[in-house]
CSV table of C-alpha atoms in Angstrom, one decimal:
chain,number,residue,atom,x,y,z
O,1,MET,CA,-9.4,31.1,31.0
O,2,GLN,CA,-10.8,31.3,27.5
O,3,GLY,CA,-9.7,34.9,26.7
O,4,GLN,CA,-13.0,36.6,27.6
O,5,HIS,CA,-12.8,40.3,28.4
O,6,GLY,CA,-12.6,40.7,32.2
O,7,ALA,CA,-11.8,37.0,32.8
O,8,GLY,CA,-8.9,35.8,35.0
O,9,PRO,CA,-5.2,36.0,34.3
O,10,ARG,CA,-3.8,34.6,31.1
O,11,VAL,CA,-0.6,33.0,30.0
O,12,ARG,CA,1.1,34.1,26.8
O,13,GLY,CA,4.1,32.7,24.8
O,14,PRO,CA,6.4,34.1,22.1
O,15,LEU,CA,5.9,33.4,18.4
O,16,GLY,CA,8.3,34.5,15.5
O,17,GLY,CA,12.0,35.3,15.3
O,18,GLY,CA,12.7,37.0,18.6
O,19,ALA,CA,15.1,34.7,20.4
O,20,VAL,CA,18.8,35.5,20.3
O,21,CYS,CA,20.0,31.9,20.5
O,22,GLN,CA,17.2,30.1,18.8
O,23,GLU,CA,16.5,30.0,15.1
O,24,ASP,CA,12.7,29.6,15.6
O,25,ALA,CA,10.3,30.2,18.4
O,26,PRO,CA,7.7,27.5,19.2
O,27,PRO,CA,5.1,26.9,16.5
O,28,ALA,CA,1.7,28.2,17.2
O,29,THR,CA,0.3,24.7,17.5
O,30,GLU,CA,2.8,23.9,20.3
O,31,ASN,CA,1.7,27.1,22.2
O,32,GLU,CA,-1.9,26.0,21.9
O,33,GLU,CA,-1.2,22.3,22.8
O,34,ASP,CA,0.8,23.4,25.9
O,35,GLY,CA,-2.2,25.3,27.2
O,36,LEU,CA,-1.1,28.9,26.6
O,37,ASP,CA,-3.9,31.4,26.0
O,38,SER,CA,-2.1,33.6,23.4
O,39,ALA,CA,1.1,34.2,21.6
O,40,LEU,CA,2.9,37.4,20.6
O,41,VAL,CA,4.4,37.8,17.1
O,42,VAL,CA,7.4,39.9,17.6
O,43,GLN,CA,8.5,42.6,15.1
O,44,SER,CA,11.8,43.9,13.7
O,45,SER,CA,12.8,45.4,10.4
O,46,SER,CA,14.9,42.4,9.6
O,47,TRP,CA,12.5,39.7,10.8
O,48,PRO,CA,9.5,38.0,8.9
O,49,ASP,CA,6.4,40.1,8.4
O,50,PRO,CA,4.4,39.8,11.7
O,51,TRP,CA,0.9,40.1,10.0
O,52,LEU,CA,1.7,37.2,7.7
O,53,VAL,CA,3.1,35.2,10.5
O,54,ALA,CA,-0.1,35.9,12.5
O,55,GLY,CA,-2.3,34.8,9.7
O,56,TRP,CA,-0.4,31.6,9.4
O,57,ALA,CA,-0.6,31.0,13.1
O,58,LEU,CA,-4.3,31.7,13.3
O,59,ALA,CA,-5.1,29.4,10.4
O,60,ALA,CA,-3.1,26.6,12.1
O,61,THR,CA,-4.9,26.9,15.5
O,62,SER,CA,-8.5,27.0,16.8
O,63,ARG,CA,-8.2,28.4,20.3
O,64,LEU,CA,-5.0,30.4,20.6
O,65,ARG,CA,-5.2,34.2,20.4
O,66,ILE,CA,-2.5,36.0,18.4
O,67,ALA,CA,-1.2,39.5,19.3
O,68,VAL,CA,0.7,41.1,16.4
O,69,ALA,CA,3.5,43.5,17.4
O,70,HIS,CA,2.7,46.4,15.1
O,71,ARG,CA,5.1,49.4,14.7
O,72,VAL,CA,3.6,52.8,14.0
O,73,GLY,CA,5.1,54.3,10.8
O,74,THR,CA,5.3,51.2,8.6
O,75,THR,CA,1.8,51.6,7.2
O,76,ALA,CA,-1.1,54.0,7.1
O,77,PRO,CA,-3.3,53.7,10.2
O,78,THR,CA,-6.5,52.9,8.1
O,79,VAL,CA,-4.6,50.1,6.3
O,80,SER,CA,-3.4,48.5,9.5
O,81,ALA,CA,-6.8,48.8,11.2
O,82,ARG,CA,-8.4,46.9,8.2
O,83,ALA,CA,-5.7,44.3,8.5
O,84,LEU,CA,-6.4,43.8,12.2
O,85,ALA,CA,-10.2,43.7,11.7
O,86,THR,CA,-9.8,41.2,8.9
O,87,LEU,CA,-7.6,38.9,10.9
O,88,ASP,CA,-10.0,39.2,13.9
O,89,ARG,CA,-13.1,38.3,11.8
O,90,LEU,CA,-11.4,35.5,9.9
O,91,SER,CA,-10.1,33.9,13.2
O,92,GLY,CA,-13.4,34.3,15.1
O,93,GLY,CA,-12.1,37.1,17.4
O,94,ARG,CA,-8.6,35.7,18.1
O,95,ALA,CA,-6.5,38.6,16.8
O,96,ALA,CA,-5.0,41.6,18.7
O,97,ALA,CA,-2.4,44.2,18.1
O,98,HIS,CA,0.5,45.2,20.3
O,99,VAL,CA,1.4,48.7,19.2
O,100,ILE,CA,5.0,49.8,19.4
O,101,VAL,CA,6.9,53.0,18.4
O,102,GLY,CA,10.3,51.4,17.9
O,103,SER,CA,12.9,51.5,20.6
O,104,SER,CA,15.9,51.8,18.2
O,105,ASP,CA,16.6,54.5,15.7
O,106,ALA,CA,18.7,52.1,13.7
O,107,ASP,CA,15.9,49.5,13.4
O,108,VAL,CA,13.2,51.9,12.3
O,109,ALA,CA,15.5,53.5,9.8
O,110,ARG,CA,15.8,50.2,8.0
O,111,ASP,CA,12.2,50.7,7.0
O,112,GLY,CA,12.7,54.4,6.0
O,113,ASP,CA,11.5,55.9,9.3
O,114,THR,CA,14.0,58.7,10.2
O,115,LEU,CA,12.0,60.4,13.0
O,116,GLY,CA,13.6,60.6,16.4
O,117,LYS,CA,11.9,58.8,19.3
O,118,ALA,CA,10.2,61.9,20.7
O,119,ASP,CA,8.6,62.6,17.3
O,120,ARG,CA,7.7,58.9,16.9
O,121,TYR,CA,5.7,59.1,20.1
O,122,ARG,CA,3.9,62.3,18.9
O,123,ARG,CA,3.1,60.6,15.6
O,124,ALA,CA,1.8,57.5,17.5
O,125,GLY,CA,-0.8,59.6,19.3
O,126,GLU,CA,-2.2,60.8,16.0
O,127,TYR,CA,-1.9,57.4,14.5
O,128,LEU,CA,-3.8,55.7,17.3
O,129,GLU,CA,-6.6,58.3,17.0
O,130,ILE,CA,-7.2,57.3,13.4
O,131,PHE,CA,-6.5,53.6,14.0
O,132,GLY,CA,-9.0,53.4,16.8
O,133,ARG,CA,-11.6,55.3,15.0
O,134,THR,CA,-11.3,53.0,12.0
O,135,LEU,CA,-11.8,50.0,14.3
O,136,ARG,CA,-14.9,51.5,16.0
O,137,THR,CA,-17.0,53.0,13.2
O,138,GLN,CA,-18.1,52.4,9.6
O,139,GLU,CA,-19.1,56.0,9.1
O,140,ASP,CA,-16.9,58.1,6.7
O,141,PHE,CA,-14.5,60.5,8.5
O,142,ASP,CA,-11.8,63.0,7.5
O,143,HIS,CA,-8.6,63.8,9.4
O,144,ASP,CA,-6.1,66.6,9.0
O,145,GLY,CA,-3.1,66.3,11.2
O,146,GLU,CA,0.6,66.8,11.5
O,147,PHE,CA,1.5,63.4,10.1
O,148,TYR,CA,-1.7,62.0,8.5
O,149,THR,CA,-4.4,63.3,6.2
O,150,VAL,CA,-7.3,61.1,5.2
O,151,ARG,CA,-10.5,61.8,3.3
O,152,GLY,CA,-13.7,59.8,3.6
O,153,ALA,CA,-12.0,57.0,5.5
O,154,ARG,CA,-14.1,54.1,6.4
O,155,SER,CA,-13.7,50.4,7.3
O,156,GLY,CA,-15.7,47.7,5.4
O,157,LEU,CA,-15.8,45.6,8.6
O,158,LEU,CA,-15.4,45.9,12.3
O,159,PRO,CA,-13.6,43.5,14.6
O,160,ARG,CA,-15.5,41.3,17.1
O,161,PRO,CA,-12.7,40.4,19.5
O,162,ARG,CA,-13.1,37.8,22.2
O,163,ALA,CA,-10.8,39.8,24.5
O,164,GLU,CA,-8.8,43.0,24.5
O,165,LEU,CA,-7.9,44.3,21.0
O,166,LEU,CA,-5.0,46.7,21.6
O,167,SER,CA,-2.0,46.7,23.9
O,168,PHE,CA,0.8,49.2,24.4
O,169,GLY,CA,4.1,49.4,26.4
O,170,GLY,CA,6.6,52.1,27.2
O,171,SER,CA,7.6,53.3,30.7
O,172,SER,CA,8.1,56.9,29.7
O,173,PRO,CA,5.4,59.4,30.6
O,174,GLU,CA,4.5,59.6,26.9
O,175,GLY,CA,4.1,55.8,26.7
O,176,VAL,CA,2.0,55.6,29.8
O,177,GLU,CA,-0.3,58.4,28.5
O,178,LEU,CA,-0.7,56.7,25.1
O,179,ALA,CA,-1.7,53.4,26.8
O,180,ALA,CA,-4.1,55.2,29.1
O,181,ARG,CA,-5.9,56.9,26.2
O,182,HIS,CA,-5.9,54.1,23.6
O,183,ALA,CA,-5.0,50.7,24.8
O,184,ASP,CA,-6.9,47.9,26.6
O,185,VAL,CA,-3.7,46.3,28.0
O,186,TYR,CA,-0.5,48.0,29.3
O,187,ALA,CA,2.8,46.1,29.1
O,188,VAL,CA,5.1,46.8,32.1
O,189,SER,CA,8.8,46.0,31.5
O,190,PRO,CA,10.6,43.5,33.7
O,191,ALA,CA,11.7,45.0,37.0
O,192,PRO,CA,11.9,44.2,40.7
O,193,LEU,CA,8.4,43.6,42.2
O,194,SER,CA,8.4,47.0,44.0
O,195,VAL,CA,9.1,48.8,40.8
O,196,THR,CA,6.4,46.7,39.0
O,197,ARG,CA,3.8,47.7,41.6
O,198,HIS,CA,4.7,51.4,41.2
O,199,ARG,CA,4.4,51.2,37.4
O,200,ILE,CA,1.1,49.4,37.6
O,201,ALA,CA,-0.3,52.0,39.9
O,202,ARG,CA,0.9,54.8,37.6
O,203,ALA,CA,-0.8,53.2,34.6
O,204,HIS,CA,-4.0,52.7,36.5
O,205,THR,CA,-4.0,56.3,37.6
O,206,ALA,CA,-3.4,57.6,34.1
O,207,ALA,CA,-6.2,55.4,32.7
O,208,ALA,CA,-8.6,56.5,35.4
O,209,ALA,CA,-8.1,60.1,34.3
O,210,HIS,CA,-9.6,59.1,31.0
O,211,GLY,CA,-12.4,57.1,32.5
O,212,ARG,CA,-10.8,53.9,31.5
O,213,ARG,CA,-9.1,50.8,33.1
O,214,LEU,CA,-6.1,48.8,31.8
O,215,ARG,CA,-5.2,45.2,32.2
O,216,ILE,CA,-1.5,44.6,32.9
O,217,TRP,CA,0.9,42.4,31.0
O,218,ARG,CA,4.4,41.4,32.2
O,219,HIS,CA,7.1,39.4,30.3
O,220,VAL,CA,9.0,36.8,32.4
O,221,THR,CA,12.2,35.0,31.3
O,222,VAL,CA,12.1,31.5,32.9
O,223,VAL,CA,14.8,28.9,33.4
O,224,THR,CA,13.3,25.9,35.2
O,225,ALA,CA,14.1,22.2,36.0
O,226,ARG,CA,13.1,19.5,38.4
O,227,THR,CA,15.0,21.2,41.3
O,228,ASP,CA,16.4,24.6,42.0
O,229,GLU,CA,19.9,23.3,41.8
O,230,GLU,CA,19.3,21.8,38.3
O,231,ALA,CA,17.7,25.1,37.2
O,232,GLU,CA,20.8,27.0,38.3
O,233,ARG,CA,23.0,24.6,36.3
O,234,ARG,CA,20.7,25.1,33.3
O,235,ALA,CA,21.1,28.9,33.5
O,236,ARG,CA,24.9,28.5,33.6
O,237,GLN,CA,24.7,26.3,30.6
O,238,LEU,CA,22.7,28.9,28.7
O,239,ARG,CA,25.3,31.6,29.5
O,240,ALA,CA,28.1,29.2,28.4
O,241,GLU,CA,26.3,28.4,25.1
O,242,THR,CA,25.9,32.1,24.4
O,243,LEU,CA,29.6,32.7,25.0
O,244,ARG,CA,30.4,29.8,22.6
O,245,LEU,CA,28.1,31.1,19.9
O,246,THR,CA,29.4,34.7,20.1
O,247,SER,CA,33.0,33.7,20.0
O,248,GLY,CA,32.8,30.9,17.3
O,249,PRO,CA,32.9,31.0,13.5
O,250,ASP,CA,29.4,32.4,13.3
O,251,ALA,CA,30.1,35.1,15.8
O,252,ALA,CA,29.3,38.0,13.4
O,253,ARG,CA,25.8,36.6,12.8
O,254,TYR,CA,24.9,36.7,16.5
O,255,ARG,CA,26.6,40.0,17.2
O,256,ASP,CA,24.4,41.6,14.5
O,257,ALA,CA,21.3,40.7,16.5
O,258,VAL,CA,18.7,43.4,16.4
O,259,GLN,CA,18.3,43.3,20.2
O,260,LEU,CA,21.6,45.1,20.3
O,261,ASP,CA,20.5,48.0,18.1
O,262,ARG,CA,19.9,50.3,21.1
O,263,GLU,CA,23.6,49.8,22.1
O,264,ARG,CA,24.6,50.9,18.6
O,265,ASP,CA,22.3,53.9,18.9
O,266,ARG,CA,24.4,55.0,21.9
O,267,ASP,CA,27.6,54.4,19.9
O,268,ARG,CA,28.5,51.4,22.1
O,269,ALA,CA,30.1,48.2,20.9
O,270,PRO,CA,27.4,45.5,20.8
O,271,ASP,CA,28.1,42.9,23.5
O,272,LEU,CA,25.7,39.9,23.1
O,273,THR,CA,27.1,38.0,26.0
O,274,ALA,CA,26.4,41.0,28.3
O,275,TYR,CA,22.9,41.3,26.9
O,276,VAL,CA,22.1,37.7,27.6
O,277,SER,CA,23.7,37.9,31.1
O,278,ARG,CA,21.4,40.9,31.9
O,279,ALA,CA,18.4,39.0,30.6
O,280,LEU,CA,19.3,36.0,32.8
O,281,ALA,CA,20.0,38.2,35.8
O,282,GLY,CA,16.3,39.1,35.9
O,283,ALA,CA,15.1,35.6,35.0
O,284,TYR,CA,12.9,33.5,37.3
O,285,ILE,CA,15.3,30.5,37.9
O,286,GLY,CA,14.3,27.5,39.9
O,287,SER,CA,12.0,24.4,40.2
O,288,LEU,CA,8.5,24.5,38.9
O,289,ASP,CA,7.1,25.3,42.3
O,290,THR,CA,9.7,28.0,42.9
O,291,VAL,CA,9.0,29.7,39.5
O,292,ALA,CA,5.2,29.3,39.9
O,293,ALA,CA,5.4,31.0,43.3
O,294,ARG,CA,7.3,33.9,42.0
O,295,ILE,CA,4.9,34.3,39.1
O,296,GLY,CA,2.1,34.2,41.5
O,297,SER,CA,3.5,37.2,43.3
O,298,LEU,CA,3.1,39.1,40.1
O,299,ARG,CA,-0.6,38.4,40.2
O,300,THR,CA,-0.8,39.7,43.7
O,301,ALA,CA,1.0,42.9,42.4
O,302,GLY,CA,-1.7,43.4,39.8
O,303,VAL,CA,-0.4,41.5,36.7
O,304,ASP,CA,-3.2,40.0,34.6
O,305,ILE,CA,-1.3,38.5,31.7
O,306,VAL,CA,2.1,36.9,32.0
O,307,GLN,CA,4.3,36.1,29.0
O,308,LEU,CA,6.6,33.1,29.5
O,309,ASP,CA,9.9,33.3,27.6
O,310,MET,CA,11.6,29.9,28.0
O,311,ALA,CA,14.3,28.0,26.1
O,312,LEU,CA,12.6,25.1,24.4
O,313,GLU,CA,15.5,23.1,23.0
O,314,THR,CA,14.5,19.6,24.2
O,315,ASP,CA,11.3,17.6,24.8
O,316,GLU,CA,12.0,17.9,28.5
O,317,ASP,CA,12.0,21.7,28.2
O,318,ARG,CA,8.6,21.6,26.6
O,319,ALA,CA,7.3,19.2,29.2
O,320,LEU,CA,8.4,21.6,31.9
O,321,ARG,CA,6.6,24.5,30.2
O,322,ARG,CA,3.4,22.4,30.1
O,323,ALA,CA,3.8,21.5,33.7
O,324,LEU,CA,4.4,25.2,34.7
O,325,VAL,CA,1.2,26.3,32.9
O,326,GLN,CA,-0.7,23.6,34.7
O,327,ARG,CA,0.6,24.7,38.0
O,328,LEU,CA,-0.3,28.3,37.3
O,329,ARG,CA,-3.9,27.2,36.6
O,330,ALA,CA,-4.2,24.7,39.5
O,331,PRO,CA,-7.4,25.2,41.5
O,332,GLY,CA,-6.7,27.0,44.8
O,333,ARG,CA,-3.4,28.5,43.8
O,334,ARG,CA,-3.2,31.9,45.4
O,335,GLY,CA,-3.7,34.6,42.8
O,336,TRP,CA,-3.9,32.4,39.7
């Protein structure tokens, strides 16, 4: 699985400051060494710049593809398109963009974006029209819209991606429609398998209406060990460690996690322990064989790209991740 368009399912890892209880996600070189196909650079108004992190990661690797979480509204679409095309060409076709609109009003406001979510979705449609056109053609074009006006826009270079260039998520009707019109990959949010199948079918139907087809990406939180019993103990340890961190001397630092901004948007008191408990409630917990079988069921449901989110605090954790990736690639494994 070398990331060619239309190839088999791929395995993705995290990159950048997205974990609640980890200072740093795995370096790009570790993602590559462990056999992952790509890594996602996450985005928030208080985290490192994702485009710079992506450039660093691409320079440090030779095979790994890097998807940059890019929020609409932070830069002009023509500027962002040139940034993506530049990264793609410098890296030999290994760059991609995961376009987001911002799920939290509080987070986007830190960068001066005061639009409500409905308006952000409407702006995203116009943004992606310009963004995509800049990536497809070197001919001059004008645009007059509600949010953007450009004159004689052109790109000095076009991307030559090895695989899909743009992905988009969002389970709302607006999000599905934007993905259907503009994206190559649609990210479905974690949910029971029956719900996942329904969301995949809805995305494929929407894309077909535009004469297009989407590949499907699904995030999976994983807690694994040599046996199912050990994995359950590990999950309990992670919950206990979260409780210790959020009640200790550095509690304020963790309670200010950006993952809780949506709770603040709803005028709720942030509860990091409850947040982690919800994340672990939907996690795939078990031995390598147990977890690999559950991930295999996602492939049967229509998932093409699985993103593994694992706690990598010890050498054993990393060895388990490598072994899990190998199991997912094993010849003859059903669906993978």
